[in-house]
Coordinates of C-alpha atoms and ligand atoms in Angstrom, one line a residue:
M1 CA 51.1 7.3 32.5
S2 CA 54.0 5.1 31.6
S3 CA 57.1 5.0 33.7
E4 CA 59.0 7.1 31.0
E5 CA 56.2 9.7 31.1
R6 CA 56.2 9.7 34.8
A7 CA 60.0 10.2 34.9
K8 CA 59.7 13.4 33.0
V9 CA 56.9 14.7 35.3
W10 CA 58.9 13.7 38.4
D11 CA 61.9 15.7 37.1
E12 CA 59.8 18.8 36.5
V13 CA 58.0 18.5 39.9
I14 CA 61.2 17.9 41.8
R15 CA 62.8 20.9 40.1
Y16 CA 59.8 23.1 41.1
C17 CA 59.8 21.8 44.7
E18 CA 63.5 22.4 45.0
N19 CA 63.2 25.9 43.7
Y20 CA 60.4 26.6 46.1
L21 CA 62.2 25.1 49.1
E22 CA 65.2 27.3 48.3
F23 CA 63.0 30.3 48.0
L24 CA 61.5 29.7 51.4
E25 CA 64.8 29.9 53.2
D26 CA 64.8 33.6 53.0
A27 CA 61.4 34.3 51.6
P28 CA 59.4 37.3 52.7
A29 CA 56.7 36.4 55.2
F30 CA 54.1 38.1 53.1
S31 CA 53.9 38.4 49.3
P32 CA 51.6 41.0 47.7
F33 CA 48.2 39.7 46.7
G34 CA 48.8 40.6 43.0
D35 CA 45.7 39.6 40.9
K36 CA 44.5 37.3 43.8
G37 CA 44.8 34.3 41.6
K38 CA 42.4 35.6 38.9
S39 CA 44.9 34.6 36.1
L40 CA 44.1 30.9 37.0
L41 CA 40.8 31.5 35.1
N42 CA 42.8 32.2 31.9
S43 CA 43.3 28.5 31.6
P44 CA 39.8 27.0 32.2
I45 CA 39.2 23.4 33.0
S46 CA 38.3 21.9 29.6
E47 CA 38.8 19.0 27.3
K48 CA 42.2 20.3 26.4
A49 CA 45.2 18.9 28.2
I50 CA 48.2 21.0 29.2
S51 CA 51.8 20.0 30.0
I52 CA 53.3 19.7 33.5
Q53 CA 55.5 22.7 32.7
E54 CA 52.4 24.8 31.9
A55 CA 50.6 23.6 35.0
L56 CA 53.6 24.3 37.3
N57 CA 53.9 27.7 35.6
I58 CA 50.3 28.5 36.5
L59 CA 51.0 27.4 40.1
D60 CA 54.0 29.7 40.2
V61 CA 52.2 32.7 38.8
S62 CA 48.7 32.3 40.2
V63 CA 49.1 30.4 43.5
D64 CA 52.4 30.0 45.2
H65 CA 53.7 33.6 45.5
M66 CA 50.8 35.6 47.0
G67 CA 49.6 36.1 50.5
H68 CA 51.0 34.5 53.6
N69 CA 54.2 32.5 53.3
T70 CA 53.6 30.7 56.6
A71 CA 56.8 28.6 56.3
A72 CA 59.1 31.6 55.8
P73 CA 61.4 32.6 58.7
G74 CA 59.7 35.9 59.4
F75 CA 56.2 34.5 59.6
L76 CA 55.2 35.4 63.2
S77 CA 51.5 35.8 62.9
Y78 CA 48.5 33.6 63.8
I79 CA 50.2 30.2 64.4
P80 CA 52.9 29.6 61.8
I81 CA 52.9 26.3 59.9
S82 CA 56.2 25.0 58.3
P83 CA 56.4 21.4 57.3
V84 CA 59.7 19.6 57.4
F85 CA 60.8 17.7 54.3
P86 CA 60.2 14.1 55.5
A87 CA 56.7 15.1 56.6
I88 CA 56.0 16.4 53.0
L89 CA 57.3 13.1 51.7
G90 CA 55.0 11.3 54.2
D91 CA 52.0 13.0 52.5
L92 CA 53.3 12.1 49.1
L93 CA 53.9 8.4 50.0
A94 CA 50.5 8.1 51.6
A95 CA 49.0 9.3 48.3
V96 CA 51.1 7.1 46.1
T97 CA 50.5 3.9 48.1
S98 CA 46.9 4.9 48.9
R99 CA 46.6 2.6 51.9
Y100 CA 43.1 2.9 53.3
A101 CA 43.5 4.0 56.9
G102 CA 39.9 4.1 57.9
H103 CA 39.5 0.4 58.9
F104 CA 41.8 -2.1 60.5
H105 CA 40.6 -4.9 58.2
A106 CA 41.5 -2.9 55.1
G107 CA 44.8 -1.3 56.1
P108 CA 46.1 -3.0 59.2
G109 CA 49.6 -1.5 58.8
A110 CA 48.3 2.0 58.1
V111 CA 45.9 1.8 61.1
R112 CA 48.7 0.4 63.3
M113 CA 51.0 3.3 62.3
E114 CA 48.3 5.8 63.3
D115 CA 47.8 4.0 66.6
M116 CA 51.6 4.0 67.1
V117 CA 51.8 7.7 66.5
L118 CA 48.8 8.3 68.9
N119 CA 50.4 6.2 71.6
W120 CA 53.6 8.2 71.3
M121 CA 51.6 11.4 71.7
A122 CA 49.7 10.0 74.6
D123 CA 52.9 9.1 76.3
L124 CA 54.3 12.6 75.7
V125 CA 51.3 14.2 77.5
G126 CA 51.0 11.5 80.2
F127 CA 47.8 9.8 79.2
P128 CA 47.3 6.4 80.8
K129 CA 46.7 3.0 79.0
G130 CA 43.1 2.6 78.0
F131 CA 43.0 6.0 76.2
A132 CA 41.8 6.1 72.6
G133 CA 42.6 8.6 69.9
N134 CA 42.2 9.6 66.3
L135 CA 44.2 11.6 63.7
T136 CA 41.7 14.2 62.5
S137 CA 41.8 16.6 59.6
G138 CA 42.9 19.5 61.9
G139 CA 42.8 21.1 65.3
S140 CA 39.2 22.3 64.9
M141 CA 38.0 18.8 64.0
A142 CA 40.0 17.4 67.0
N143 CA 38.2 19.9 69.3
L144 CA 34.8 19.1 67.8
S145 CA 35.5 15.4 68.4
G146 CA 36.3 16.1 72.0
I147 CA 33.2 18.1 72.5
V148 CA 30.9 15.5 70.9
C149 CA 32.6 12.8 73.1
A150 CA 32.0 14.9 76.2
R151 CA 28.4 15.4 75.3
T152 CA 27.9 11.7 74.8
A153 CA 29.7 10.8 78.0
S154 CA 27.7 13.3 80.1
K155 CA 24.5 11.3 79.3
I156 CA 22.7 14.6 79.4
K157 CA 19.7 14.6 77.1
A158 CA 18.6 17.4 74.7
R159 CA 15.6 18.2 76.9
D160 CA 18.1 19.3 79.6
F161 CA 20.5 21.3 77.4
E162 CA 18.9 24.6 78.5
R163 CA 20.1 24.1 82.0
S164 CA 23.4 22.5 81.1
V165 CA 26.5 24.6 81.5
I166 CA 29.8 24.9 79.6
Y167 CA 32.7 26.8 81.1
M168 CA 35.6 28.5 79.3
T169 CA 37.4 31.8 79.1
E170 CA 37.0 34.5 76.5
H171 CA 40.3 33.4 75.1
A172 CA 39.1 30.0 74.0
H173 CA 39.6 29.5 70.2
H174 CA 36.5 30.3 68.2
C175 CA 36.4 26.8 66.8
L176 CA 35.0 25.8 70.2
D177 CA 32.1 28.1 69.8
K178 CA 31.6 26.5 66.4
S179 CA 32.0 23.0 67.9
L180 CA 29.3 23.7 70.5
R181 CA 26.9 24.9 67.7
V182 CA 27.7 21.9 65.5
A183 CA 27.4 19.5 68.4
G184 CA 23.9 20.8 69.0
L185 CA 24.9 22.4 72.3
D186 CA 24.2 26.1 71.4
E187 CA 21.2 26.1 73.8
C188 CA 23.5 25.4 76.7
I189 CA 24.6 28.2 79.1
V190 CA 28.1 29.3 78.3
R191 CA 29.9 30.9 81.3
R192 CA 33.1 32.9 80.5
I193 CA 35.2 32.4 83.6
P194 CA 37.4 35.4 84.4
V195 CA 41.2 35.2 83.8
D196 CA 44.1 36.3 86.0
Q197 CA 46.8 38.9 85.0
S198 CA 48.5 36.3 82.7
L199 CA 45.1 35.6 81.0
R200 CA 44.8 32.2 82.5
M201 CA 41.5 30.8 83.7
D202 CA 40.9 31.5 87.4
S203 CA 40.3 28.1 88.9
N204 CA 38.7 29.5 92.1
K205 CA 36.2 31.4 90.0
L206 CA 35.5 28.3 88.1
N207 CA 34.8 26.4 91.3
E208 CA 32.5 29.1 92.6
A209 CA 30.6 29.2 89.3
I210 CA 30.0 25.4 89.3
L211 CA 28.9 25.5 93.0
A212 CA 26.4 28.3 92.2
D213 CA 25.1 26.4 89.2
K214 CA 24.6 23.2 91.1
A215 CA 22.8 25.2 93.8
E216 CA 20.4 26.3 91.1
S217 CA 19.8 22.8 89.8
K218 CA 21.8 23.5 86.7
L219 CA 23.9 20.7 85.1
P220 CA 27.6 21.5 84.7
M221 CA 28.6 19.6 81.5
I222 CA 32.0 20.6 80.1
I223 CA 35.0 22.6 81.2
I224 CA 37.0 23.8 78.2
A225 CA 40.5 24.8 79.1
T226 CA 43.3 26.0 76.7
A227 CA 46.9 24.8 76.8
G228 CA 48.3 27.7 74.9
T229 CA 45.8 30.3 73.8
T230 CA 46.0 31.8 70.3
D231 CA 46.0 35.3 71.7
S232 CA 48.8 35.1 74.2
G233 CA 50.0 31.5 74.4
S234 CA 48.7 31.4 78.0
I235 CA 48.2 28.0 79.6
D236 CA 45.1 27.7 81.9
P237 CA 46.1 26.1 85.2
L238 CA 45.5 22.5 84.0
D239 CA 46.3 20.7 87.2
Q240 CA 44.0 22.9 89.3
L241 CA 41.2 22.7 86.7
A242 CA 41.5 18.9 86.6
A243 CA 41.0 18.9 90.4
V244 CA 37.9 21.1 90.1
A245 CA 36.6 18.9 87.3
R246 CA 37.1 15.7 89.3
R247 CA 35.6 17.2 92.4
H248 CA 32.4 18.0 90.6
N249 CA 32.4 15.1 88.1
V250 CA 32.5 17.4 85.1
W251 CA 34.3 16.6 81.8
L252 CA 37.5 18.5 81.2
H253 CA 38.4 19.1 77.6
V254 CA 41.7 20.8 76.8
D255 CA 42.4 22.6 73.6
G256 CA 46.2 22.0 73.2
A257 CA 46.2 22.6 69.4
Y258 CA 48.9 25.3 69.6
G259 CA 50.6 24.4 72.9
G260 CA 50.1 20.7 73.7
L261 CA 53.0 19.4 71.7
F262 CA 55.5 21.6 73.6
S263 CA 55.3 18.5 75.9
I264 CA 58.1 17.2 73.8
C265 CA 60.7 19.4 75.6
A266 CA 61.4 19.5 79.3
K267 CA 60.5 23.2 79.8
G268 CA 57.3 22.7 77.8
K269 CA 56.4 19.7 79.8
Q270 CA 56.8 21.6 83.0
A271 CA 54.6 24.5 81.8
L272 CA 51.9 22.0 80.7
K273 CA 51.8 20.2 84.0
G274 CA 48.4 18.6 84.5
I275 CA 47.6 18.2 80.7
G276 CA 47.5 14.4 81.2
E277 CA 44.7 14.8 83.7
S278 CA 42.2 16.0 81.1
D279 CA 39.4 13.8 79.8
S280 CA 39.9 14.8 76.2
L281 CA 42.7 16.7 74.5
A282 CA 43.0 18.3 71.1
L283 CA 46.5 18.5 69.5
D284 CA 47.6 19.8 66.1
P285 CA 50.8 18.2 64.7
P286 CA 51.4 20.9 62.1
K287 CA 52.0 23.2 65.1
G288 CA 55.0 21.8 66.8
L289 CA 55.7 18.6 64.9
Y290 CA 56.1 20.4 61.6
V291 CA 53.8 18.3 59.4
P292 CA 51.9 19.8 56.5
W293 CA 48.4 21.3 57.0
G294 CA 45.6 18.9 57.4
C295 CA 46.2 16.9 60.5
G296 CA 45.0 17.1 64.1
A297 CA 44.8 14.6 66.9
V298 CA 42.2 14.0 69.6
L299 CA 43.0 11.9 72.6
V300 CA 40.4 10.6 75.1
R301 CA 41.5 9.4 78.5
E302 CA 38.9 6.7 78.8
G303 CA 38.9 5.4 75.2
R304 CA 35.4 3.8 75.4
H305 CA 33.8 7.2 75.4
L306 CA 35.3 8.0 72.0
Y307 CA 34.1 4.7 70.7
D308 CA 30.6 5.3 72.1
A309 CA 30.4 8.7 70.5
F310 CA 31.5 7.6 67.0
Q311 CA 31.0 3.9 66.4
G312 CA 28.8 2.8 63.6
A313 CA 28.5 0.5 60.6
G314 CA 26.3 0.1 57.6
A315 CA 25.0 -3.1 56.1
Y316 CA 27.3 -2.6 53.1
M317 CA 30.2 -3.0 55.5
N318 CA 29.4 -6.6 56.2
D319 CA 32.7 -8.0 54.9
V320 CA 34.9 -5.9 57.0
A321 CA 34.3 -7.5 60.4
A322 CA 37.5 -6.5 62.2
P323 CA 39.7 -9.4 63.3
G324 CA 40.0 -7.8 66.7
E325 CA 43.4 -6.3 67.7
L326 CA 43.0 -2.6 67.0
L327 CA 39.9 -0.3 66.9
S328 CA 39.3 1.2 63.5
P329 CA 39.6 5.0 63.0
S330 CA 36.2 4.9 61.4
D331 CA 34.8 3.8 64.8
L332 CA 36.6 6.6 66.6
S333 CA 35.7 9.5 64.4
F334 CA 33.1 10.8 62.0
E335 CA 35.2 10.0 59.0
L336 CA 35.1 6.8 56.9
S337 CA 37.3 7.3 53.9
K338 CA 40.8 8.3 55.0
L339 CA 44.3 8.6 53.6
S340 CA 47.0 7.6 56.1
R341 CA 47.7 10.6 58.2
G342 CA 50.1 8.7 60.4
L343 CA 52.7 8.5 57.7
K344 CA 53.5 12.2 57.7
I345 CA 54.1 12.1 61.4
W346 CA 55.9 8.8 61.6
L347 CA 58.4 9.4 58.7
P348 CA 60.0 12.6 60.2
L349 CA 60.1 11.1 63.7
K350 CA 61.8 8.0 62.3
L351 CA 64.2 9.9 59.9
F352 CA 65.2 12.6 62.4
G353 CA 64.5 10.9 65.7
T354 CA 62.6 13.0 68.3
E355 CA 65.6 14.9 69.6
P356 CA 65.6 17.7 66.9
F357 CA 61.9 18.3 67.5
A358 CA 62.5 18.8 71.2
A359 CA 65.4 21.1 70.5
A360 CA 63.3 23.2 68.1
M361 CA 60.6 23.6 70.7
D362 CA 63.1 24.6 73.3
E363 CA 64.6 27.2 70.9
K364 CA 61.1 28.7 70.3
L365 CA 60.5 29.0 74.1
L366 CA 63.9 30.7 74.5
L367 CA 63.3 33.1 71.5
A368 CA 60.0 34.2 73.0
R369 CA 61.7 34.9 76.3
Y370 CA 64.4 36.7 74.5
A371 CA 61.9 38.9 72.6
W372 CA 60.1 39.6 75.8
D373 CA 63.3 40.7 77.5
R374 CA 64.3 42.9 74.5
L375 CA 60.8 44.5 74.4
G376 CA 61.4 45.6 78.0
E377 CA 64.3 47.7 76.8
M378 CA 62.5 49.3 73.9
P379 CA 61.1 52.8 74.9
G380 CA 57.4 53.2 74.4
F381 CA 56.6 49.4 74.2
E382 CA 54.4 47.8 76.9
R383 CA 54.6 44.0 77.3
G384 CA 52.0 41.5 78.4
S385 CA 53.1 39.1 81.1
V386 CA 56.1 36.7 80.7
P387 CA 55.1 34.3 77.9
D388 CA 54.0 30.8 79.0
L389 CA 55.1 29.4 75.6
S390 CA 56.2 31.1 72.4
I391 CA 53.7 33.9 71.8
V392 CA 54.7 37.4 73.0
L393 CA 52.0 40.0 73.5
F394 CA 52.8 43.7 73.5
R395 CA 51.8 47.1 72.1
Y396 CA 53.2 50.5 71.5
V397 CA 51.9 53.3 73.7
P398 CA 52.5 56.6 71.9
S399 CA 53.1 59.8 73.9
T400 CA 50.1 61.4 72.2
G401 CA 47.2 60.1 70.2
T402 CA 45.3 56.8 70.6
A403 CA 47.3 53.6 71.1
N404 CA 44.9 51.4 69.2
E405 CA 45.1 53.5 66.0
L406 CA 48.9 53.5 66.2
N407 CA 49.2 49.8 66.7
E408 CA 46.9 49.1 63.8
K409 CA 49.1 51.3 61.6
L410 CA 52.2 49.5 63.0
I411 CA 50.8 46.2 61.8
E412 CA 50.0 47.7 58.4
A413 CA 53.5 49.0 58.1
M414 CA 55.0 45.6 59.0
T415 CA 52.7 43.9 56.4
A416 CA 53.7 46.4 53.7
D417 CA 57.4 45.8 54.4
G418 CA 56.7 42.1 54.1
R419 CA 59.9 40.6 55.6
V420 CA 58.1 39.9 58.8
H421 CA 54.4 39.2 59.2
M422 CA 52.6 39.8 62.5
S423 CA 49.0 39.8 63.6
S424 CA 47.1 41.6 66.4
T425 CA 44.4 40.9 68.8
R426 CA 42.3 42.8 71.3
I427 CA 42.7 42.4 75.1
K428 CA 40.1 44.4 77.1
G429 CA 39.5 46.7 74.1
N430 CA 43.1 47.4 73.6
V431 CA 44.9 46.4 70.3
F432 CA 47.9 44.2 71.2
L433 CA 50.4 42.9 68.7
R434 CA 51.6 39.3 68.8
L435 CA 54.9 37.6 68.0
A436 CA 54.1 33.9 67.4
I437 CA 57.4 32.1 67.2
L438 CA 57.0 28.6 66.0
G439 CA 58.4 28.0 62.5
Y440 CA 61.5 25.9 62.3
R441 CA 63.2 28.4 60.0
T442 CA 62.6 31.2 62.6
H443 CA 65.8 31.9 64.6
Q444 CA 67.1 34.9 66.5
E445 CA 67.8 36.9 63.3
S446 CA 64.1 36.9 62.4
V447 CA 63.1 38.0 66.0
D448 CA 65.7 40.7 65.9
L449 CA 64.6 41.9 62.5
A450 CA 61.0 42.0 63.8
L451 CA 61.9 44.0 66.9
N452 CA 64.1 46.4 64.9
L453 CA 61.4 47.0 62.3
L454 CA 58.9 47.6 65.1
Q455 CA 61.1 50.2 66.7
E456 CA 61.8 51.9 63.4
F457 CA 58.1 52.0 62.3
A458 CA 56.8 53.1 65.7
A459 CA 59.3 56.0 65.7
D460 CA 58.2 57.0 62.1
L461 CA 54.5 56.8 63.0
E462 CA 54.9 58.9 66.1
G463 CA 56.9 61.5 64.1
S464 CA 54.2 61.7 61.5
S465 CA 51.3 61.7 63.9
P466 CA 49.3 64.9 63.2
L467 CA 48.4 65.0 66.9
K468 CA 52.0 65.5 67.8
V469 CA 53.0 69.2 68.0
Ligands
PLP501 C1 45.1 26.3 65.4 C2 44.2 26.2 66.6 C3 43.0 25.7 66.5 C4 42.3 25.2 65.2 O1 43.1 24.3 64.5 P1 42.9 24.1 63.0 O2 43.9 23.0 62.6 O3 43.3 25.4 62.4 O4 41.6 23.7 62.6 C5 42.2 25.5 67.7 N1 42.7 26.0 68.9 C6 43.9 26.5 69.0 C7 44.5 27.0 70.3 C8 44.7 26.7 67.8 O5 45.9 27.3 67.9

């Protein structure tokens, strides 16, 4: 395309983006599924070219207004993702300039930027010099990288996997079960360590389990802790778990995909005490640093373990002998081809400075506490324990009828309304609802709206319950 042709396309794309960003300011959190994108197929991929207007129109009709609007203010389900504008531009610039960020020799600036961002994160969580890290495609990939690294560092061989033990709670993210399987560790024994009232791993029970396993000649291999579970935002007692891990010489992997980046604000740092004692840590910049989907981070305390797990080169890479200085991302991860992921983190941090990010995280912690307090004054609602971070767990207990059924209907009613979107989980067989407060457009109004709607719909449902006489 010539520069004149590009100018016209830019204009159209910018107009589309601006309209969309305006829409998001007070967008519903959920848009009806409509035809589920089937109208896309009315314009098959063929030899025929279409205009940018037509293409954007297809996006508008068939893609961008159905399902979850995760960046909308009322999106309070799962873990909300809402990228800030400079982060969006970071992805755009990375694609335009197409710097190769896999190898230092090919893109020294891009690799140094990734390194700089990783160093900044390591500093936030208190990792010492000598760590190594990698910007991955997401939180699941960061966790998988940590698990593969732990397996390599343990030096345990496949013939002993059947007597090797991995410890976690039932609240660990399901990507860790997947990671174990992909890492070839599904023959290991997995012990689900009991949790306390606040759904945090019981470190005494962990210690006892390891002692019992050692007495039976089993091989404790990895402890997997969570810094902010998806269910309830609970933080396992990281400092205590690190002490147990060190005592028994077992690798401690921490999944901090949702919670780890709360380290940026003082209250979060306090709640995450001990996170820097882990051997490997997964973070997820879209959650907390407001970058677009498709970016995770793994940090490994003793960097050589990450290198040992992933280093490799083919004969066709003869001409890329690194001039020293920095390790290449391709030697610290499974990936080779890689667009710069550092740019979408670096640009917002530089354009805004870190302060607004800390303030946003602080606000989310306050909002969660506010929601928890208000729930205590709402008749019929039962709360989980005080939130560790920004997820509030609760349910409605009806005067008659089954609570699970009513809470499922409550979620359906919220989804049908669409202004606020929430999701549920099960704790010991009981359906619990979650308010996950993280989006940067989510402020007190959205939390109030959610709580008011919950009260209204719960009252309606109780009134209409056929069991109620
Ligand atoms: C989001 C999340 C993951 C998975 O991260 P993806 O980026 O979705 O792959 C893992 N663990 C926790 C605690 C999470 O919140």
